[in-house]
Short mmCIF file of C-alpha atoms and ligand atoms in Angstrom, two decimals:
data_model
loop_
_atom_site.label_atom_id
_atom_site.label_comp_id
_atom_site.label_asym_id
_atom_site.label_seq_id
_atom_site.Cartn_x
_atom_site.Cartn_y
_atom_site.Cartn_z
CA UNK A 197 164.80 -1.90 179.56
CA UNK A 198 165.17 1.79 178.83
CA UNK A 199 162.63 2.01 176.00
CA UNK A 200 160.17 -0.29 174.24
CA UNK A 201 158.59 0.66 170.93
CA UNK A 202 155.31 -1.29 170.71
CA UNK A 203 153.41 -2.35 167.59
CA UNK A 204 156.09 -1.31 165.08
CA UNK A 205 156.06 -2.38 161.43
CA UNK A 206 159.52 -3.05 160.00
CA UNK A 207 160.17 -2.31 156.32
CA UNK A 208 160.86 -5.97 155.52
CA UNK A 209 157.47 -7.01 156.96
CA UNK A 210 155.43 -4.13 155.54
CA UNK A 211 152.76 -4.83 152.95
CA UNK A 212 152.90 -2.54 149.93
CA UNK A 213 149.19 -1.72 149.69
CA UNK A 214 148.37 -0.52 153.21
CA UNK A 215 146.81 -3.83 154.28
CA UNK A 216 147.71 -4.94 157.83
CA UNK A 217 151.34 -5.99 158.34
CA UNK A 218 152.92 -8.11 161.10
CA UNK A 219 153.92 -5.94 164.06
CA UNK A 220 156.80 -6.25 166.51
CA UNK A 221 157.92 -4.75 169.80
CA UNK A 222 161.46 -3.35 169.87
CA UNK A 223 163.27 -3.47 173.21
CA UNK A 224 166.14 -1.05 173.82
CA UNK A 225 168.78 -1.04 176.53
CA UNK A 226 171.98 0.98 176.94
CA UNK A 227 171.64 2.51 173.47
CA UNK A 228 171.28 -0.81 171.63
CA UNK A 229 168.37 -2.85 170.31
CA UNK A 230 168.22 -5.94 172.53
CA UNK A 231 164.99 -7.62 171.40
CA UNK A 232 162.64 -7.63 168.40
CA UNK A 233 159.64 -9.85 169.10
CA UNK A 234 155.93 -9.97 168.24
CA UNK A 235 155.03 -9.37 171.91
CA UNK A 236 157.79 -8.42 174.30
CA UNK A 237 157.01 -9.43 177.87
CA UNK A 238 159.17 -6.84 179.58
CA UNK A 239 158.87 -3.45 181.22
CA UNK A 240 160.71 -0.29 180.29
CA UNK A 241 161.27 3.15 181.75
CA UNK A 242 159.51 4.56 178.69
CA UNK A 243 157.17 3.05 176.12
CA UNK A 244 156.28 4.38 172.70
CA UNK A 245 153.24 3.03 170.84
CA UNK A 246 153.93 3.01 167.10
CA UNK A 247 150.38 1.76 166.49
CA UNK A 248 151.22 -0.02 163.24
CA UNK A 249 153.49 2.70 161.88
CA UNK A 250 156.68 2.03 159.96
CA UNK A 251 159.82 2.07 162.13
CA UNK A 252 163.12 2.24 160.24
CA UNK A 253 166.76 2.90 160.89
CA UNK A 254 167.55 6.59 160.26
CA UNK A 255 167.85 8.28 156.89
CA UNK A 256 171.39 8.63 155.56
CA UNK A 257 172.52 11.33 153.14
CA UNK A 258 175.49 10.06 151.14
CA UNK A 259 176.23 13.37 149.42
CA UNK A 260 176.02 16.85 150.89
CA UNK A 261 177.87 20.19 151.06
CA UNK A 262 177.61 21.42 154.62
CA UNK A 263 180.14 24.23 154.11
CA UNK A 264 177.69 26.04 151.83
CA UNK A 265 174.34 25.10 153.33
CA UNK A 266 171.82 27.70 154.55
CA UNK A 267 173.84 30.51 152.95
CA UNK A 268 170.91 31.34 150.65
CA UNK A 269 170.86 35.10 150.07
CA UNK A 270 174.53 35.61 151.05
CA UNK A 271 175.70 37.92 149.66
CA UNK A 272 172.74 37.77 147.25
CA UNK A 273 170.36 35.16 145.86
CA UNK A 274 170.99 33.15 142.69
CA UNK A 275 168.47 35.01 140.56
CA UNK A 276 168.85 32.88 137.42
CA UNK A 277 169.02 29.55 139.31
CA UNK A 278 171.83 28.37 137.02
CA UNK A 279 175.03 26.51 137.81
CA UNK A 280 177.14 29.35 136.41
CA UNK A 281 175.59 31.99 138.64
CA UNK A 282 175.89 29.54 141.56
CA UNK A 283 179.63 29.15 140.94
CA UNK A 284 180.03 32.94 140.68
CA UNK A 285 178.07 33.38 143.92
CA UNK A 286 180.21 30.83 145.78
CA UNK A 287 183.28 32.77 144.56
CA UNK A 288 181.81 35.96 146.06
CA UNK A 289 180.83 34.26 149.31
CA UNK A 290 184.05 32.32 149.95
CA UNK A 291 186.24 35.30 151.01
CA UNK A 292 183.46 36.46 153.34
CA UNK A 293 183.09 33.14 155.17
CA UNK A 294 183.87 33.15 158.86
CA UNK A 295 184.35 30.07 160.94
CA UNK A 296 181.69 31.06 163.48
CA UNK A 297 179.02 31.71 160.85
CA UNK A 298 179.86 28.47 159.06
CA UNK A 299 179.63 26.46 162.29
CA UNK A 300 176.34 28.14 163.20
CA UNK A 301 174.74 27.38 159.83
CA UNK A 302 175.96 23.77 159.87
CA UNK A 303 174.65 23.22 163.41
CA UNK A 304 171.30 24.66 162.38
CA UNK A 305 171.15 22.31 159.41
CA UNK A 306 171.96 19.37 161.71
CA UNK A 307 169.00 20.40 163.90
CA UNK A 308 166.76 20.21 160.82
CA UNK A 309 168.30 16.87 159.90
CA UNK A 310 167.54 15.37 163.31
CA UNK A 311 163.91 16.49 163.08
CA UNK A 312 163.76 14.77 159.67
CA UNK A 313 165.22 11.53 161.07
CA UNK A 314 168.43 12.11 159.09
CA UNK A 315 171.14 10.96 161.48
CA UNK A 316 174.12 10.32 159.19
CA UNK A 317 175.51 12.69 156.55
CA UNK A 318 178.55 12.47 154.29
CA UNK A 319 179.55 16.05 153.53
CA UNK A 320 182.17 17.21 151.09
CA UNK A 321 184.27 20.12 152.33
CA UNK A 322 186.17 22.41 149.98
CA UNK A 323 189.94 22.17 150.55
CA UNK A 324 190.93 24.72 147.87
CA UNK A 325 191.63 27.37 150.49
CA UNK A 326 195.04 27.78 152.12
CA UNK A 327 193.38 28.59 155.46
CA UNK A 328 191.30 25.38 155.46
CA UNK A 329 188.71 27.43 157.30
CA UNK A 330 185.77 25.25 156.28
CA UNK A 331 187.68 22.10 157.21
CA UNK A 332 188.36 23.41 160.71
CA UNK A 333 184.74 24.53 161.07
CA UNK A 334 183.23 21.22 159.94
CA UNK A 335 185.62 19.17 162.08
CA UNK A 336 184.37 21.25 165.01
CA UNK A 337 180.76 20.60 163.94
CA UNK A 338 181.50 16.87 163.58
CA UNK A 339 182.70 16.72 167.20
CA UNK A 340 179.75 18.76 168.47
CA UNK A 341 177.01 16.78 166.73
CA UNK A 342 178.59 13.35 167.36
CA UNK A 343 176.17 12.49 170.20
CA UNK A 344 173.20 12.75 167.83
CA UNK A 345 174.45 12.66 164.22
CA UNK A 346 177.26 10.88 162.35
CA UNK A 347 179.00 13.43 160.15
CA UNK A 348 181.51 11.96 157.69
CA UNK A 349 183.71 14.48 155.87
CA UNK A 350 185.21 14.26 152.37
CA UNK A 351 188.27 16.35 151.46
CA UNK A 352 186.97 17.90 148.24
CA UNK A 353 189.41 19.79 145.97
CA UNK A 354 186.55 21.72 144.41
CA UNK A 355 188.74 23.65 141.93
CA UNK A 356 190.60 20.49 140.80
CA UNK A 357 193.42 18.72 142.66
CA UNK A 358 195.82 19.25 139.72
CA UNK A 359 194.30 22.45 138.34
CA UNK A 360 194.36 24.40 141.60
CA UNK A 361 197.81 25.22 142.99
CA UNK A 362 198.45 23.67 146.39
CA UNK A 363 195.22 21.65 146.37
CA UNK A 364 196.83 18.23 146.89
CA UNK A 365 198.89 19.54 149.83
CA UNK A 366 195.73 21.09 151.31
CA UNK A 367 193.88 17.80 150.84
CA UNK A 368 196.65 15.91 152.63
CA UNK A 369 196.59 18.45 155.46
CA UNK A 370 192.81 18.09 155.75
CA UNK A 371 193.13 14.29 156.00
CA UNK A 372 195.84 14.68 158.66
CA UNK A 373 193.47 16.96 160.60
CA UNK A 374 190.82 14.23 160.71
CA UNK A 375 188.79 14.43 157.49
CA UNK A 376 187.62 10.89 156.70
CA UNK A 377 187.34 10.41 152.93
CA UNK A 378 189.35 11.38 149.82
CA UNK A 379 187.40 13.42 147.27
CA UNK A 380 188.10 14.61 143.73
CA UNK A 381 186.58 16.20 140.65
CA UNK A 382 188.27 14.69 137.56
CA UNK A 383 185.90 16.21 134.95
CA UNK A 384 186.87 19.70 136.17
CA UNK A 385 190.60 19.20 135.52
CA UNK A 386 191.98 20.89 132.40
CA UNK A 387 192.15 17.82 130.12
CA UNK A 388 190.79 14.28 130.00
CA UNK A 389 194.36 13.07 130.68
CA UNK A 390 194.64 15.32 133.76
CA UNK A 391 191.27 14.02 134.96
CA UNK A 392 192.48 10.42 134.70
CA UNK A 393 195.77 11.38 136.38
CA UNK A 394 193.87 13.00 139.26
CA UNK A 395 191.85 9.80 139.78
CA UNK A 396 195.06 7.72 139.91
CA UNK A 397 196.79 10.16 142.28
CA UNK A 398 193.87 10.34 144.70
CA UNK A 399 193.10 6.61 144.67
CA UNK A 400 196.76 5.77 145.33
CA UNK A 401 196.77 8.22 148.24
CA UNK A 402 193.56 6.68 149.64
CA UNK A 403 194.97 3.15 149.28
CA UNK A 404 198.17 4.18 151.06
CA UNK A 405 196.18 5.72 153.93
CA UNK A 406 193.48 3.02 154.06
CA UNK A 407 190.73 5.54 153.34
CA UNK A 408 187.46 5.58 151.42
CA UNK A 409 187.08 7.56 148.18
CA UNK A 410 184.11 9.60 146.96
CA UNK A 411 184.62 11.69 143.85
CA UNK A 412 182.39 14.13 142.08
CA UNK A 413 182.67 12.26 138.82
CA UNK A 414 181.44 13.20 135.35
CA UNK A 415 178.95 15.81 136.58
CA UNK A 416 178.41 16.91 133.02
CA UNK A 417 176.19 16.21 130.01
CA UNK A 418 179.25 15.31 127.93
CA UNK A 419 178.92 11.63 126.92
CA UNK A 420 182.71 11.47 126.51
CA UNK A 421 183.30 12.33 130.17
CA UNK A 422 184.28 8.78 131.20
CA UNK A 423 186.26 9.22 134.40
CA UNK A 424 184.04 6.66 136.14
CA UNK A 425 185.80 4.03 134.02
CA UNK A 426 189.20 5.12 135.37
CA UNK A 427 187.78 5.30 138.90
CA UNK A 428 186.48 1.72 138.67
CA UNK A 429 189.70 0.44 137.06
CA UNK A 430 191.87 2.11 139.74
CA UNK A 431 189.59 0.75 142.47
CA UNK A 432 190.12 -2.74 141.07
CA UNK A 433 193.89 -2.29 140.59
CA UNK A 434 194.42 -0.98 144.13
CA UNK A 435 192.08 -3.44 145.86
CA UNK A 436 189.73 -0.70 147.09
CA UNK A 437 186.62 -2.80 146.43
CA UNK A 438 183.58 -1.63 148.43
CA UNK A 439 185.29 1.60 149.57
CA UNK A 440 184.82 3.82 146.51
CA UNK A 441 181.85 5.85 145.31
CA UNK A 442 181.30 7.93 142.20
CA UNK A 443 178.99 10.87 142.86
CA UNK A 444 176.65 12.35 140.24
CA UNK A 445 177.84 10.32 137.17
CA UNK A 446 175.42 12.40 135.10
CA UNK A 447 177.35 12.00 131.85
CA UNK A 448 176.25 8.34 131.90
CA UNK A 449 172.76 9.59 131.01
CA UNK A 450 174.12 10.69 127.62
CA UNK A 451 176.67 7.93 127.00
CA UNK A 452 176.59 5.41 124.19
CA UNK A 453 174.59 2.33 125.23
CA UNK A 454 177.21 -0.17 124.10
CA UNK A 455 179.87 1.61 126.12
CA UNK A 456 177.61 1.56 129.21
CA UNK A 457 177.00 -2.17 128.73
CA UNK A 458 180.75 -2.65 129.32
CA UNK A 459 181.02 -0.01 132.04
CA UNK A 460 178.39 -1.32 134.44
CA UNK A 461 179.95 -4.80 134.89
CA UNK A 462 183.30 -3.09 135.52
CA UNK A 463 181.70 -0.97 138.26
CA UNK A 464 180.10 -4.03 139.82
CA UNK A 465 183.31 -6.08 139.72
CA UNK A 466 185.21 -3.19 141.32
CA UNK A 467 182.50 -2.74 143.97
CA UNK A 468 182.19 0.95 143.09
CA UNK A 469 178.96 2.53 144.35
CA UNK A 470 177.03 5.31 142.64
CA UNK A 471 175.49 8.33 144.32
CA UNK A 472 172.88 10.21 142.29
CA UNK A 473 171.57 13.57 143.45
CA UNK A 474 168.13 13.78 141.83
CA UNK A 475 167.05 17.25 143.02
CA UNK A 476 170.23 18.83 141.72
CA UNK A 477 170.73 16.66 138.61
CA UNK A 478 167.22 17.39 137.31
CA UNK A 479 167.67 21.14 137.78
CA UNK A 480 171.29 21.60 136.61
CA UNK A 481 171.78 18.99 133.87
CA UNK A 482 170.44 19.38 130.36
CA UNK A 483 170.13 23.06 131.16
CA UNK A 484 171.54 24.25 127.87
CA UNK A 485 169.53 21.76 125.80
CA UNK A 486 166.64 23.05 123.74
CA UNK A 487 164.09 20.28 123.13
CA UNK A 488 164.12 17.38 123.67
CA UNK A 489 165.74 18.28 127.00
CA UNK A 490 167.75 15.60 128.81
CA UNK A 491 166.95 14.71 132.42
CA UNK A 492 170.64 14.25 133.16
CA UNK A 493 170.38 11.90 136.14
CA UNK A 494 172.57 8.81 135.94
CA UNK A 495 171.18 5.38 134.96
CA UNK A 496 169.80 4.30 138.33
CA UNK A 497 167.56 1.32 137.44
CA UNK A 498 170.16 -0.08 135.04
CA UNK A 499 172.90 0.13 137.69
CA UNK A 500 170.67 -1.55 140.27
CA UNK A 501 169.91 -4.32 137.78
CA UNK A 502 173.66 -4.75 137.19
CA UNK A 503 174.25 -5.18 140.95
CA UNK A 504 175.77 -1.72 141.58
CA UNK A 505 174.86 -0.02 144.87
CA UNK A 506 173.03 3.26 144.22
CA UNK A 507 172.23 5.88 146.86
CA UNK A 508 170.41 9.20 146.50
CA UNK A 509 171.99 12.30 148.04
CA UNK A 510 170.54 15.73 148.83
CA UNK A 511 173.71 17.55 147.66
CA UNK A 512 172.48 21.09 148.45
CA UNK A 513 170.02 22.89 150.71
CA UNK A 514 169.55 26.66 150.44
CA UNK A 515 172.98 27.43 149.03
CA UNK A 516 174.37 29.18 145.92
CA UNK A 517 173.33 26.26 143.70
CA UNK A 518 169.93 25.32 145.08
CA UNK A 519 167.49 27.62 146.84
CA UNK A 520 165.17 24.93 148.22
CA UNK A 521 165.25 21.88 150.52
CA UNK A 522 164.89 21.20 154.21
CA UNK A 523 166.91 18.05 154.93
CA UNK A 524 164.07 15.75 153.93
CA UNK A 525 165.51 12.57 152.38
CA UNK A 526 161.98 11.44 151.48
CA UNK A 527 161.75 14.48 149.21
CA UNK A 528 165.02 13.32 147.62
CA UNK A 529 163.68 9.76 147.20
CA UNK A 530 160.43 11.15 145.78
CA UNK A 531 162.30 13.12 143.12
CA UNK A 532 164.64 10.20 142.34
CA UNK A 533 161.67 7.89 141.87
CA UNK A 534 160.08 10.25 139.35
CA UNK A 535 163.18 11.22 137.40
CA UNK A 536 164.25 7.56 137.04
CA UNK A 537 160.66 6.46 136.34
CA UNK A 538 160.97 3.92 139.16
CA UNK A 539 157.26 3.43 139.68
CA UNK A 540 157.27 -0.40 139.89
CA UNK A 541 156.62 -1.81 143.36
CA UNK A 542 160.14 -3.12 143.93
CA UNK A 543 161.61 -0.01 142.27
CA UNK A 544 159.75 2.29 144.70
CA UNK A 545 161.10 0.25 147.58
CA UNK A 546 164.59 0.54 146.10
CA UNK A 547 164.17 4.34 146.22
CA UNK A 548 163.53 4.06 149.98
CA UNK A 549 166.64 1.86 150.33
CA UNK A 550 168.60 4.54 148.40
CA UNK A 551 168.15 6.97 151.33
CA UNK A 552 168.54 4.40 154.15
CA UNK A 553 170.35 1.04 153.99
CA UNK A 554 172.38 1.61 150.80
CA UNK A 555 174.04 4.89 151.85
CA UNK A 556 174.64 3.35 155.31
CA UNK A 557 176.65 0.64 153.51
CA UNK A 558 178.49 3.21 151.35
CA UNK A 559 179.47 5.24 154.42
CA UNK A 560 180.48 2.05 156.26
CA UNK A 561 178.24 2.82 159.22
CA UNK A 562 178.56 0.17 161.93
CA UNK A 563 175.58 -1.07 163.94
CA UNK A 564 173.01 0.23 161.44
CA UNK A 565 169.72 -1.67 161.24
CA UNK A 566 166.83 -3.05 163.23
CA UNK A 567 168.33 -6.36 164.40
CA UNK A 568 169.23 -7.05 168.02
CA UNK A 569 172.74 -5.70 168.65
CA UNK A 570 172.31 -2.68 166.33
CA UNK A 571 172.44 0.88 167.64
CA UNK A 572 169.03 2.02 168.87
CA UNK A 573 168.87 4.69 166.16
CA UNK A 574 165.32 4.58 164.81
CA UNK A 575 162.68 6.69 163.13
CA UNK A 576 158.92 6.31 163.60
CA UNK A 577 157.17 7.45 160.43
CA UNK A 578 153.54 8.46 159.98
CA UNK A 579 153.22 5.82 157.24
CA UNK A 580 152.53 2.11 157.02
CA UNK A 581 155.21 1.13 154.49
CA UNK A 582 158.15 2.62 152.55
CA UNK A 583 156.04 3.45 149.50
CA UNK A 584 153.51 5.39 151.58
CA UNK A 585 156.39 7.11 153.37
CA UNK A 586 157.70 8.41 150.04
CA UNK A 587 154.22 9.33 148.76
CA UNK A 588 153.38 11.41 151.84
CA UNK A 589 156.94 12.55 152.63
CA UNK A 590 155.76 11.17 155.96
CA UNK A 591 156.20 13.03 159.22
CA UNK A 592 158.86 11.63 161.54
CA UNK A 593 156.67 11.39 164.63
CA UNK A 594 159.63 10.28 166.75
CA UNK A 595 163.38 10.13 166.16
CA UNK A 596 165.51 7.99 168.45
CA UNK A 597 169.27 8.17 168.83
CA UNK A 598 171.07 5.60 170.99
CA UNK A 599 167.79 4.77 172.72
CA UNK A 600 166.79 8.36 173.51
CA UNK A 601 163.92 10.21 171.82
CA UNK A 602 165.63 13.29 170.35
CA UNK A 603 162.78 14.69 168.25
CA UNK A 604 159.01 14.49 168.08
CA UNK A 605 156.66 15.96 165.51
CA UNK A 606 152.87 15.63 165.50
CA UNK A 607 151.37 13.90 162.48
CA UNK A 608 149.41 16.39 160.38
CA UNK A 609 145.74 16.00 159.57
CA UNK A 610 143.21 18.34 158.08
CA UNK A 611 139.92 19.22 159.79
CA UNK A 612 137.16 19.55 157.22
CA UNK A 613 133.96 21.53 157.53
CA UNK A 614 131.96 19.85 154.76
CA UNK A 615 128.46 18.63 155.41
CA UNK A 616 128.15 14.87 155.12
CA UNK A 617 131.90 14.38 154.81
CA UNK A 618 134.38 13.16 157.46
CA UNK A 619 135.70 15.72 159.93
CA UNK A 620 139.32 14.53 159.71
CA UNK A 621 141.45 13.30 156.84
CA UNK A 622 145.04 12.07 156.73
CA UNK A 623 145.50 11.35 153.01
CA UNK A 624 145.21 7.56 153.37
CA UNK A 625 142.35 5.84 151.56
CA UNK A 626 139.80 4.18 153.83
CA UNK A 627 138.71 0.71 152.78
FE1 FE2 B 202 178.15 17.73 145.19
#
């Protein structure tokens, strides 16, 4: 074999309280997992001792904007931290974008992602630009990172597919160039009717081309922004079940409860997934409220209970809208857990799934998992279970892509100089 990871704890076997969990050896050959057994009697070119640490398939970010990432400070910082200043900033930056700079920033972000064990990203790319400069740049990045990261691109008519002249033609050109997914932004169209019309237009186009759909949908605090209903109904009508996602869905936070009780079964029947972006939703939504101030994130636990797939996305890192972030999907899960008050044991585990297996399903990633036959894409975490991983935003001590170790990071520990106290601590209670 090429690589054996010894003494790994898989998420499904991990105890929740830090008590010992069953361990397995993972055998890897020619980029695939070939064996998962308690004790693997085989030799390998390289062995990695996980020593009881959690080993998972990689993190997946279902919602990102790679055309804007790492532009923080260009041409100036967002001093107020508001959505409106962010939009104004993006307007100032857009004419100054060059393909080379965009590619360089995206590649740098992908380096960060790899070190964080984030090996699949769905990124929206703005197509409201005749030159399609960002599309060309991110298609180039997609090709270049393919050996180590799956980059899926969404043609995103950021200024509205109906509202912005030429946007639908640009979107079609972007798809013809190789962009994977059809995007949209119905709540940004001029009227509710235009928003619904944009959903129909884009879903029909996706159905005709056999593509997936992921729309920025109802990213507003307006309880009457109900485009998710049209998105689910169109998904059902066109037979797009399992291929459509609604991103943000923040208006659902403020919707009437009776209306939501009808909406969630419709979403489940249509197989429409939801992608919440907790870091961004908690900072941008409810911003003009006085007190009480709404959280603004969509109804995550309620959707999970209704059988709707929910993933958490990062959305932004160091761009006009968000000055923070470093590609850490555990930070995203940590925020999602708090904002949605998902502190129950199973709920915390669901937050881990929301940055791993669920977005993998939404993106349609093949060969994702820890069973024999899956791609040998794995992350060794300095944690014993998913809950501890979220709590510590655990270090990815090793990241493996197609059987090759592509990143290593030493686990942190503090050295204390306190008389009568231990010399080293690692933030795990000793029993
Ligand atoms: Fe977004």
